[in-house]
Coordinates of C-alpha atoms and ligand atoms in Angstrom, one line a residue:
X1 CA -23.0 10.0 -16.8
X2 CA -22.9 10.3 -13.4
X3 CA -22.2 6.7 -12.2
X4 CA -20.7 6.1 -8.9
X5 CA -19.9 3.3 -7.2
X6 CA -19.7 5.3 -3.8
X7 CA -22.8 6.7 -3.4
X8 CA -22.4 8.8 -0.6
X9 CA -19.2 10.6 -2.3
X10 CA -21.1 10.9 -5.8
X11 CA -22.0 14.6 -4.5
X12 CA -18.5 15.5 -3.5
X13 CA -16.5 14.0 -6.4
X14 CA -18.8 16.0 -9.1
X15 CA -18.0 19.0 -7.6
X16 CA -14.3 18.2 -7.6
X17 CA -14.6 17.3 -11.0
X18 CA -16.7 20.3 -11.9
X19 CA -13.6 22.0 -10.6
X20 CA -11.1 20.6 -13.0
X21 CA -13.3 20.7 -15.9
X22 CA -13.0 24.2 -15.7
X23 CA -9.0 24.0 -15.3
X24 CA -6.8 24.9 -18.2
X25 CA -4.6 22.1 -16.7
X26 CA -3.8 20.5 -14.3
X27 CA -1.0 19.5 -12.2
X28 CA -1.3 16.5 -10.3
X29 CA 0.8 15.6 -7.1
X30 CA 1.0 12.6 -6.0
X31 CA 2.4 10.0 -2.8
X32 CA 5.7 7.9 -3.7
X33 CA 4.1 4.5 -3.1
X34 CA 1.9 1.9 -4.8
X35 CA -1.4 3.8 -4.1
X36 CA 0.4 6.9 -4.6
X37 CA 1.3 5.7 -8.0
X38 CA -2.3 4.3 -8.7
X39 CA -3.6 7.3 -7.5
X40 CA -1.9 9.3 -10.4
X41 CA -2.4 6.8 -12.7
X42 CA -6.6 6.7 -12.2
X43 CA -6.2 10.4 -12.1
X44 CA -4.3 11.4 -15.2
X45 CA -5.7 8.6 -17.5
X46 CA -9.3 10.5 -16.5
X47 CA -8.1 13.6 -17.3
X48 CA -6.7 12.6 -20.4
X49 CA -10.0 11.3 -21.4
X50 CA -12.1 14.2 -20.1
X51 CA -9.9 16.3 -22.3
X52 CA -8.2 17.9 -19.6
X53 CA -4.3 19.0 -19.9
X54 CA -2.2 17.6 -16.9
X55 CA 1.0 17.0 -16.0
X56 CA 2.3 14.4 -12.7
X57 CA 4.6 14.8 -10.2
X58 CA 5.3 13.4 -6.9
X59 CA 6.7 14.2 -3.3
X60 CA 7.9 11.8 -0.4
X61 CA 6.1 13.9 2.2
X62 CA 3.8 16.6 1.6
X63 CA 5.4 18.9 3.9
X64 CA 4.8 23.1 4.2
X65 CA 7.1 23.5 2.3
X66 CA 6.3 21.6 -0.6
X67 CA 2.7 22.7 -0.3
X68 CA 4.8 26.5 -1.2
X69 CA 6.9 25.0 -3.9
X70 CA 3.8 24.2 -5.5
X71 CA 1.4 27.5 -5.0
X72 CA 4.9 29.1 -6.4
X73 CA 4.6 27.0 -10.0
X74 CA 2.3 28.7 -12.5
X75 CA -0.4 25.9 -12.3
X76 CA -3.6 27.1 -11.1
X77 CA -5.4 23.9 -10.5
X78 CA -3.1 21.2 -8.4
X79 CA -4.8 18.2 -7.8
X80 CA -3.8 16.5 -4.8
X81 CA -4.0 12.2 -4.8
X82 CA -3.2 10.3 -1.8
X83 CA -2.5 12.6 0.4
X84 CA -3.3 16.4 1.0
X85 CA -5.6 15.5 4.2
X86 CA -3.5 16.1 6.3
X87 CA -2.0 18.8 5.1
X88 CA -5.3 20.8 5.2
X89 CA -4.6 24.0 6.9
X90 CA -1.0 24.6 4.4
X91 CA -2.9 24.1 1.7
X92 CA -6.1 26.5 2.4
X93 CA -3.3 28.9 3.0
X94 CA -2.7 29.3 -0.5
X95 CA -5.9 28.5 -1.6
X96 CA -7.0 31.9 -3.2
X97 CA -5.3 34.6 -4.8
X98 CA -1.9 34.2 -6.5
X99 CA -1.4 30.3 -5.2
X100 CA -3.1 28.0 -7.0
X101 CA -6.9 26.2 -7.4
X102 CA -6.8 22.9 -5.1
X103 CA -8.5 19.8 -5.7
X104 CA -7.9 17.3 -2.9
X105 CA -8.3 13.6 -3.4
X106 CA -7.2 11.6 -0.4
X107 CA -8.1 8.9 2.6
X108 CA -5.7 9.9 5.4
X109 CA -6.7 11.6 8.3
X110 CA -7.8 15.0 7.9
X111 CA -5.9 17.3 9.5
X112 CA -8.2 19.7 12.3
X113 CA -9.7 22.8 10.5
X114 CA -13.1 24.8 11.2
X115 CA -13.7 24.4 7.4
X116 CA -15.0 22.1 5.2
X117 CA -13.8 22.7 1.9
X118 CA -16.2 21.7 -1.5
X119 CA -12.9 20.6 -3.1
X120 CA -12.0 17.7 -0.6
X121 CA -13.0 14.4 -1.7
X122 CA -11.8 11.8 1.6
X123 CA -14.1 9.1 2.7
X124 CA -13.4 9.7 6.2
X125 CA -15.6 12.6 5.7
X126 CA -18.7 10.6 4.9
X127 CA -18.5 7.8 7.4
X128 CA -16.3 5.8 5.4
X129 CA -12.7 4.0 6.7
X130 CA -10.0 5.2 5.0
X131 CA -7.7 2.3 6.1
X132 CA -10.1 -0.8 5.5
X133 CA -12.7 0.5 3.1
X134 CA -11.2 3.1 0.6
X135 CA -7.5 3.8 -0.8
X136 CA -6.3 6.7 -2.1
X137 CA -6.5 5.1 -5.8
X138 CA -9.8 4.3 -4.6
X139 CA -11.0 7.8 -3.8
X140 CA -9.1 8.7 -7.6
X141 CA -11.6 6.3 -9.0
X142 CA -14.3 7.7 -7.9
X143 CA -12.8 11.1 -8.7
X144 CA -12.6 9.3 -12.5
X145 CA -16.0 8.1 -13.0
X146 CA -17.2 11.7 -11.8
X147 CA -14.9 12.5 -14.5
X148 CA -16.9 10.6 -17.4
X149 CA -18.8 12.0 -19.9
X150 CA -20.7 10.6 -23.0
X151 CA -19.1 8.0 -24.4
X152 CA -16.4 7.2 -21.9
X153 CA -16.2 4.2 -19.4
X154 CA -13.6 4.7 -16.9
X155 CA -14.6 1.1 -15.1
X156 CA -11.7 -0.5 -16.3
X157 CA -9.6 1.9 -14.0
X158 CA -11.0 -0.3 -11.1
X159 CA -8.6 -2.6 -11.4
X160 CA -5.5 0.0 -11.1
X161 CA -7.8 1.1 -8.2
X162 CA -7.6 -3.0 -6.8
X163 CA -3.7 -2.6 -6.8
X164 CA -3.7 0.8 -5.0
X165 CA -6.1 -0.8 -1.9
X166 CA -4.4 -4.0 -2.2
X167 CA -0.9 -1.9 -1.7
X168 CA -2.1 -0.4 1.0
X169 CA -2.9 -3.4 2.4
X170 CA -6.4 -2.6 3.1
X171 CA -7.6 -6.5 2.1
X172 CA -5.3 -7.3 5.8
X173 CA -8.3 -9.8 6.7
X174 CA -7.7 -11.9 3.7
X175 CA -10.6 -9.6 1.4
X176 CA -11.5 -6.3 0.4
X177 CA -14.6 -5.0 2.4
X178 CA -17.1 -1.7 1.6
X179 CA -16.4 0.6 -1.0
X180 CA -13.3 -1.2 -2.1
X181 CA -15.6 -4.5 -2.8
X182 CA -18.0 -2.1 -4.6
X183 CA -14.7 -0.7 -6.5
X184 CA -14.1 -5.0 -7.4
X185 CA -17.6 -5.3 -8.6
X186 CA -17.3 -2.7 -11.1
X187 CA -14.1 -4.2 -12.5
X188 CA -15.5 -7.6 -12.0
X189 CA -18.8 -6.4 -14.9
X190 CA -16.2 -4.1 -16.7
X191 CA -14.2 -7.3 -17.6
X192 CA -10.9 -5.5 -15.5
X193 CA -10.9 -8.2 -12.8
X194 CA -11.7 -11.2 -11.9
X195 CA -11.5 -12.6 -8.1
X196 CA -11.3 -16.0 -6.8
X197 CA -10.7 -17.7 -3.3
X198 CA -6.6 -19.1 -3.5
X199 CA -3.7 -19.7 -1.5
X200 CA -2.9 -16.1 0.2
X201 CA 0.9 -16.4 -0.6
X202 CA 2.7 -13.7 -2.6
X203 CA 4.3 -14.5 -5.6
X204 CA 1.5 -17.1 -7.6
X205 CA 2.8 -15.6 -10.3
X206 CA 6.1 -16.0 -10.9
X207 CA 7.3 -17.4 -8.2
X208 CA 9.1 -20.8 -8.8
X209 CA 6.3 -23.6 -6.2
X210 CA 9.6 -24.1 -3.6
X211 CA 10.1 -20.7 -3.7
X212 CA 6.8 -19.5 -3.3
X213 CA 6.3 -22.1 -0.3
X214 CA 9.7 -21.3 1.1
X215 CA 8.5 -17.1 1.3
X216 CA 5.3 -17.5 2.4
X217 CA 5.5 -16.9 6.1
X218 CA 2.7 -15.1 6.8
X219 CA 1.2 -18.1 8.2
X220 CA 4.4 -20.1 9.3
X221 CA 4.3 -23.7 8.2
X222 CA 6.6 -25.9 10.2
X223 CA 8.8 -28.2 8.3
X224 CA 7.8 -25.4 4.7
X225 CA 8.0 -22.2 5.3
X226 CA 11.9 -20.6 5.3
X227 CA 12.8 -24.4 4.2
X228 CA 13.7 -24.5 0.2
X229 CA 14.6 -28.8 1.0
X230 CA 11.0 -28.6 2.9
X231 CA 9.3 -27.1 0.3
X232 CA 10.8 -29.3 -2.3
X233 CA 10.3 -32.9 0.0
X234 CA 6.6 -31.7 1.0
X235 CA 6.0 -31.0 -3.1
X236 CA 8.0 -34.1 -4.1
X237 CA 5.7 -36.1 -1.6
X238 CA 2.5 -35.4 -3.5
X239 CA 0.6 -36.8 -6.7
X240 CA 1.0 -33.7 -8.7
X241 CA 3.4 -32.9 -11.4
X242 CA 5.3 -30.1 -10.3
X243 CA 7.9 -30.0 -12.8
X244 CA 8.4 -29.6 -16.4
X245 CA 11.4 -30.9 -18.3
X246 CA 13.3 -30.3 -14.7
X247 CA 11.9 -26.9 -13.9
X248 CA 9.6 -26.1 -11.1
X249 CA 5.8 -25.0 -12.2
X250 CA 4.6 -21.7 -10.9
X251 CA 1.7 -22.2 -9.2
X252 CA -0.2 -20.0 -12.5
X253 CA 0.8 -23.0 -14.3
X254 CA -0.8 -25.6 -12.4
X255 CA -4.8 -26.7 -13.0
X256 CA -7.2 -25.8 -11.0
X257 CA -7.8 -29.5 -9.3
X258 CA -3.4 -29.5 -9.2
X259 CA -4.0 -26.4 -7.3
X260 CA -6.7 -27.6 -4.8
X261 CA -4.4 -30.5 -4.4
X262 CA -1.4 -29.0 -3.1
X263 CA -3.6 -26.1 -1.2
X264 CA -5.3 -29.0 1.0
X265 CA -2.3 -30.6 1.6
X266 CA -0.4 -27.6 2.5
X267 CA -3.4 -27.4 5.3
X268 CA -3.4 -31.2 6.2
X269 CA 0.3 -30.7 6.7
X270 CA 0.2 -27.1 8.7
X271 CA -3.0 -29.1 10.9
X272 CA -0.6 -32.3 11.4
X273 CA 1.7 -29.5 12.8
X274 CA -0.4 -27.8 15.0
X275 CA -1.1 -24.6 13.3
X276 CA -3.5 -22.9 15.3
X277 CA -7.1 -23.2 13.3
X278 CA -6.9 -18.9 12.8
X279 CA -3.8 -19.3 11.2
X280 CA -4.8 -21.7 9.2
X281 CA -8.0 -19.8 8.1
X282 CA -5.3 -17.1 6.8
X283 CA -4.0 -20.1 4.5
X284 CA -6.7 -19.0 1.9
X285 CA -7.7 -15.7 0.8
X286 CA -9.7 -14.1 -2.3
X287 CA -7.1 -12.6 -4.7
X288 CA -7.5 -10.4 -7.5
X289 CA -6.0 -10.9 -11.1
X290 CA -5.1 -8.4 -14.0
X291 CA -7.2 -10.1 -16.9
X292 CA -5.8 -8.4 -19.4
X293 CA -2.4 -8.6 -18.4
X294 CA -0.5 -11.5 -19.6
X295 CA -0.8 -14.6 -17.0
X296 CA 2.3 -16.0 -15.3
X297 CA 3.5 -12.1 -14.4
X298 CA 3.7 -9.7 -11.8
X299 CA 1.0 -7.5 -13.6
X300 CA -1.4 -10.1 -13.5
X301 CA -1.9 -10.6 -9.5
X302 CA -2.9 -7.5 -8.0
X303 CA -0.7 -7.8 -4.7
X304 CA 2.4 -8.5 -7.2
X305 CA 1.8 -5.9 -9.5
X306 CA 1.7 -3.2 -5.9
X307 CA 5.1 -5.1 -4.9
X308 CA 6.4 -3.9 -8.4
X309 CA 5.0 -0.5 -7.6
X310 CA 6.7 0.2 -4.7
X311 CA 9.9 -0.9 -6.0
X312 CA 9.6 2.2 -8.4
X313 CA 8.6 4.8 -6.2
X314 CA 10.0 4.0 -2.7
X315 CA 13.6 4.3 -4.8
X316 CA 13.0 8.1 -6.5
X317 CA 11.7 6.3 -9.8
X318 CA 8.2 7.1 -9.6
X319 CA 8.5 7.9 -13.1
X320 CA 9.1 4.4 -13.9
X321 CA 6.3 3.1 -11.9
X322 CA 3.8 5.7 -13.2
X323 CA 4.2 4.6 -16.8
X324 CA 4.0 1.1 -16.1
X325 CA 0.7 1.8 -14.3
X326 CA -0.3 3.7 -17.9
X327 CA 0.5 0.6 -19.7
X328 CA 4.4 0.9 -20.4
X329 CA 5.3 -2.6 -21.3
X330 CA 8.3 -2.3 -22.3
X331 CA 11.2 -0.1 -21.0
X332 CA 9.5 0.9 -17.8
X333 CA 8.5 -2.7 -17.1
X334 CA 12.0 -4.1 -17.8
X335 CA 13.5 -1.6 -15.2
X336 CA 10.9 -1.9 -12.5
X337 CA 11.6 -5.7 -12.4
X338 CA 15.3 -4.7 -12.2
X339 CA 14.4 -2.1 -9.0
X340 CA 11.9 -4.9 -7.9
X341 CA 14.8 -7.2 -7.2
X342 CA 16.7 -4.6 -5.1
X343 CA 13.5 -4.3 -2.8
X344 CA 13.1 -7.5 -2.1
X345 CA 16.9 -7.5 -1.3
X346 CA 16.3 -4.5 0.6
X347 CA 13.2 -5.9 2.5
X348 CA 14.5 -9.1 3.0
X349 CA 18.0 -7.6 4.3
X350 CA 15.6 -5.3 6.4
X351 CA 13.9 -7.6 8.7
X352 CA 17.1 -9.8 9.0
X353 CA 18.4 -7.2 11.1
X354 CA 15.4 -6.8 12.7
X355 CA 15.4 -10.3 13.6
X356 CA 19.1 -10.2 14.7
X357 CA 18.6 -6.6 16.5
X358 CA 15.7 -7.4 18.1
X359 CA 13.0 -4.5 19.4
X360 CA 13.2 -3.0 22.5
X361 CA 9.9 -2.9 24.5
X362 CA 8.9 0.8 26.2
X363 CA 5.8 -1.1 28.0
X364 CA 2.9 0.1 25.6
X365 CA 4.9 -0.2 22.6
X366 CA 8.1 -1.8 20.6
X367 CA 10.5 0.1 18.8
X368 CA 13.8 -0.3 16.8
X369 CA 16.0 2.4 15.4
X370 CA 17.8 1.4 12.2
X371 CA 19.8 4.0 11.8
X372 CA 20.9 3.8 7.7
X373 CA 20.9 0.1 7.7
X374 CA 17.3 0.3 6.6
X375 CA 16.2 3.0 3.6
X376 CA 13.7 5.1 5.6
X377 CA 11.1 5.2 2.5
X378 CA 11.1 1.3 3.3
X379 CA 11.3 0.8 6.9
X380 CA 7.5 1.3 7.3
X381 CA 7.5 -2.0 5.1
X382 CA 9.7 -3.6 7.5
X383 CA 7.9 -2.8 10.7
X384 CA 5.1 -4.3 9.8
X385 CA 6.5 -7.3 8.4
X386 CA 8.1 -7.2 11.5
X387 CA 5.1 -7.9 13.3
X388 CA 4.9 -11.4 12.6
X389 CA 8.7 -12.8 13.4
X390 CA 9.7 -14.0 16.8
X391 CA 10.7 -11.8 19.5
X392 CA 8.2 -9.5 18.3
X393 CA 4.7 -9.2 20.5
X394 CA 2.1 -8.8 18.2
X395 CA -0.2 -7.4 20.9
X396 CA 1.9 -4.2 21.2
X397 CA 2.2 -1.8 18.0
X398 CA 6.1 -1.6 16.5
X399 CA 7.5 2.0 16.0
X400 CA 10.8 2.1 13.8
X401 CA 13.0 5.2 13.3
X402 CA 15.4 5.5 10.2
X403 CA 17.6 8.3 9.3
X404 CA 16.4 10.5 6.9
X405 CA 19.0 13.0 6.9
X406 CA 21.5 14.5 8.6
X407 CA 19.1 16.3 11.2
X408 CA 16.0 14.4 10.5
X409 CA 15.0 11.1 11.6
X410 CA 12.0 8.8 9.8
X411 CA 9.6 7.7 11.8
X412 CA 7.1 4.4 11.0
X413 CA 4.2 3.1 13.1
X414 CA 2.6 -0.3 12.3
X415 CA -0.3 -2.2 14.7
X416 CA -2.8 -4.7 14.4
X417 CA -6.5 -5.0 13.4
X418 CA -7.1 -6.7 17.0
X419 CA -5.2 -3.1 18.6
X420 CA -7.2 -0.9 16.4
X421 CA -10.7 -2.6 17.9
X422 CA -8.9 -1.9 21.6
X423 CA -8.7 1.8 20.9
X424 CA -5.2 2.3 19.1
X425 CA -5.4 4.9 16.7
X426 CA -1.5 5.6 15.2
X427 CA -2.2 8.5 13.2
X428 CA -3.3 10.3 16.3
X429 CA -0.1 9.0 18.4
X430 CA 2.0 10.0 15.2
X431 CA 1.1 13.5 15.2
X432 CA 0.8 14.6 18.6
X433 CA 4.1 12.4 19.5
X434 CA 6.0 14.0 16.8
X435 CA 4.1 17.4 17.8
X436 CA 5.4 17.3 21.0
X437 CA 9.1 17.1 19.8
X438 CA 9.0 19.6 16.8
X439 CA 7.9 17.2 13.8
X440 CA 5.2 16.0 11.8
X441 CA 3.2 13.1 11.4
X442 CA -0.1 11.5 11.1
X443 CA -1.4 8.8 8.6
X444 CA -4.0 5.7 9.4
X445 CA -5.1 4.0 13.0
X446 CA -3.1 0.7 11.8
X447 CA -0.5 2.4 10.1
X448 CA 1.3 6.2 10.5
X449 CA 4.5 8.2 10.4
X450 CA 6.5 11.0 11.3
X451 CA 9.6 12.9 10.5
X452 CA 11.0 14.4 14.0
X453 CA 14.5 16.2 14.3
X454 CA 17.5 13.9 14.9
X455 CA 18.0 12.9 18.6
X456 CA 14.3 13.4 20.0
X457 CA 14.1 9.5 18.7
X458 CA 14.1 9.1 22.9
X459 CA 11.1 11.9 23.9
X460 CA 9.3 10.6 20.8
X461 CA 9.2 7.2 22.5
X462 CA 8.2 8.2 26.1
X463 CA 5.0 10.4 24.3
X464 CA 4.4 7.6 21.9
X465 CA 4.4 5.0 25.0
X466 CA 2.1 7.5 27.4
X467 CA -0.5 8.3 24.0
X468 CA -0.5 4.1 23.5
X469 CA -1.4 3.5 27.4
X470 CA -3.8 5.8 27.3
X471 CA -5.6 4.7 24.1
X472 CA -5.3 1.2 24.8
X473 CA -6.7 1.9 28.3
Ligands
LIG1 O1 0.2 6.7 2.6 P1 -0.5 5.4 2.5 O2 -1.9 5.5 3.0 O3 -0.5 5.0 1.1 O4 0.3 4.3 3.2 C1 -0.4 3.3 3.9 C2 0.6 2.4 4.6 O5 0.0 1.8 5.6 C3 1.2 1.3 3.7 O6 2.6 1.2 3.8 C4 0.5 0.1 4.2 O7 1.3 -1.0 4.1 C5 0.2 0.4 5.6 N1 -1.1 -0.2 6.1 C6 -1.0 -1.4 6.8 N2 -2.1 -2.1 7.2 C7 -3.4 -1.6 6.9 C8 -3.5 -0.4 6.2 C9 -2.3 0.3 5.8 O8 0.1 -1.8 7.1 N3 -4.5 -2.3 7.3
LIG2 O1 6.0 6.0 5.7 P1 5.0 5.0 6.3 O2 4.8 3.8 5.4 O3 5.3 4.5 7.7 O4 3.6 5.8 6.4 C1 2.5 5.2 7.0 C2 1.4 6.1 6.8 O5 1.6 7.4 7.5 C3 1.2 6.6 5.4 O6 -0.2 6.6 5.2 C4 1.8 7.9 5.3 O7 1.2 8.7 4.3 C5 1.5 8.5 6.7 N1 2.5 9.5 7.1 C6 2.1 10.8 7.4 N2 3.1 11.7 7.8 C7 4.4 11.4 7.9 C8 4.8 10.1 7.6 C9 3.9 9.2 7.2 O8 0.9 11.1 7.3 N3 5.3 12.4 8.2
LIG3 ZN1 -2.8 5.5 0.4

């Protein structure tokens, strides 16, 4: 079989897969977030079902090195998921010889190199986005239906590959657009996914209606949003039954005309109030739901079920995350809904003293350092949530520090898709910025990091500032 739902990577990804045919096994390495975890899951469950021994593991940062650590294990063929772009050059180092067999699998931005290895599957190499139109889990899927032979369908992975994109927030303008809506189609005809226009608040799920009115600030409601009495009186104040035996419906439990009810008077109210018409547009989005998970939880709504993903892997308990991802509905499930609550503690918490702190503006751009009030495998999260409170000007991109250790320092970089058509490109600020002070970085035009040493937090900023004026013209 050699359907693909990428055509122009259908070349690259049977080569890569000719590749780990031919391994004895595999070890694959993965990225500690949602599409990192998504990533591993496509991966392995395609393996598994090409009959290919594998093993997972996962690193915060692929760094030199743990690029080293690996060529020094006795697996020959690593495969690489979600990142290993960037990391180009370390890994070709110990390509040959006594390090190990690479297979890279990725959508950041490739690092410079004169070479262009068979191995490297990224759809930045053939004209493709990496931040809007492909995700790491993404690139895995195509990877995976490379991966097929007779008598096995890996479609159904699409919808794994829908949580990885929608993690990575690549559906930012309210859909999924290119290869990703190609990636939706197949799970669409597989029977993995179904998608459908609806309110474009998080949490339809299992979010109690106040509640989920209450958090959804994305597009700030006066009068609802960060009101629980608001929510309540505006939900009281319609003909809809929004309670059963005195508790509050989720919004999965409501019919489809209860739901266009309260949806058109949440924008009647939001126009009353002078929203501005763009805001309101972001009202409504397309959404993507699980169909065979089990309605009314966090598996079943894909931006929910990345949420729960995170919660796992951002906190060292990638383990947890993975086997939910492989269909873990028990034990793993109960205790990433116990991590889940601590991150939305921890985010919540997070942008509070954001709010309260403030940023301080360096002319092209906004920063904030948070020191160890904010985990620094979260405080990407944060900045770009950031982006939408007040005091924060959404025309300039936010760059937050947090410690990472004693003599290291976490650096995040979040802009806009309005920035990103003016020019900004973070991953390229990231890198040379943190270049130019001793660290690493790189990542996606709307969205990069860094790790620089502890107390270059200042130079960083004055490079950062000078690379944004220049891109931003
Ligand atoms: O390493 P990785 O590519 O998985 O991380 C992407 C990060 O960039 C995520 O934290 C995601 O939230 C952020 N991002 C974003 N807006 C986009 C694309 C990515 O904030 N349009
Ligand atoms: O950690 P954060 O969510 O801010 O990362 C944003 C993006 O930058 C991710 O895609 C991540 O993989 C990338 N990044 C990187 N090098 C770093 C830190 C982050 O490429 N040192
Ligand atoms: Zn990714």
């Amino acid at each position: 079989m050699s359907a693909t739902p990428v055509p122009e990577m259908a070349d690259r990804a049977a080569t890569c897969a000719e590749r780990l045919r031919a391994a004895e096994r595999v070890l694959v390495v993965s990225h500690i977030d949602a599409d990192g975890l998504t990533s591993a899951a496509i991966a392995g469950t395609a393996l598994k079902r090409a009959g290919i021994p594998h093993e997972q593991t996962f690193y915060k940062q692929l760094d030199e090195t743990a690029v080293a650590e690996l060529a020094a294990t006795d697996y020959e063929t690593v495969l690489f998921t979600d990142f290993g772009s960037g990391q180009l050059p370390e890994i070709l180092a110990h390509a040959e010889g006594d390090g190990f067999t690479p297979v890279i699998v990725d959508h950041h931005q490739p690092a410079e190199t004169d070479v262009n290895p068979p191995y490297h599957l990224n759809p930045l190499l053939f004209g493709i986005n990496g931040a809007r139109e492909l995700s790491g889990a993404g690139a895995a899927y195509v990877l995976a239906r490379a991966l097929e032979s007779s008598g096995v369908d890996n479609r159904d992975l699409a919808a794994t590959a829908v949580v990885g994109a929608v993690g990575d927030m690549q559906d930012s303008g309210g859909q999924l657009h290119g290869a990703n809506a190609a990636i939706v189609e197949e799970g669409v005809a597989a029977g993995a996914l179904a998608e459908g226009k609806d309110l474009a608040v998080y949490g339809k799920q299992t979010r109690p209606l106040p509640k989920l009115l209450e958090y959804a600030t994305d597009t700030h409601v006066p009068g609802i949003s960060s009101s629980y009495a608001g929510a309540v009186e505006f939900l009281d104040g319609l003909d809809v039954d929004c309670q059963v035996e005195g508790d509050w419906k989720r919004w999965v439990d409501l019919t489809d005309a209860e739901r266009r009810r309260v949806a058109s008077a949440l924008v009647q109210h939001a126009v009353r109030r002078g929203v501005p018409a763009r805001k309101i547009e972001q009202l409504v989005a397309t959404t993507y739901t699980l169909t065979a998970e089990p309605e009314g939880t966090e598996l079943r709504d894909a931006s929910e079920f990345s949420t729960l993903l995170n919660a796992t892997a951002r906190y060292e308990r990638a383990d947890v995350g993975l086997a939910v991802c492989l269909g873990d509905r028990t034990g793993a499930l109960k205790r990433a809904r116990e991590l889940l609550r601590t991150h939305r503690r921890n985010l919540s918490e997070g942008l509070n003293w954001v709010k309260r702190q403030g940023v301080t503006d360096a002319g092209s751009i906004q920063w904030f350092d948070a020191g160890d009030e904010i985990r620094e495998t979260i405080v990407g999260i944060v900045a770009g949530m950031s982006m939408g409170v007040d005091g924060v000007d959404r025309s300039k991109p936010v760059v937050a520090f947090a410690e990472e250790s004693g003599t290291e320092t976490k650096v995040s970089a979040r802009g806009t898709a309005g920035l990103v058509r003016e020019g900004l490109d973070l991953s390229v600020v990231m890198s040379e910025a943190s270049a130019a002070v001793g660290g690493n970085g790189g990542g996606h035009d709307i969205a990069a990091g860094a790790t620089i040493p502890a107390g270059k937090e200042e130079t960083f900023i004055q490079h950062a500032d000078q690379l944004v004026a220049d891109q931003l013209g």
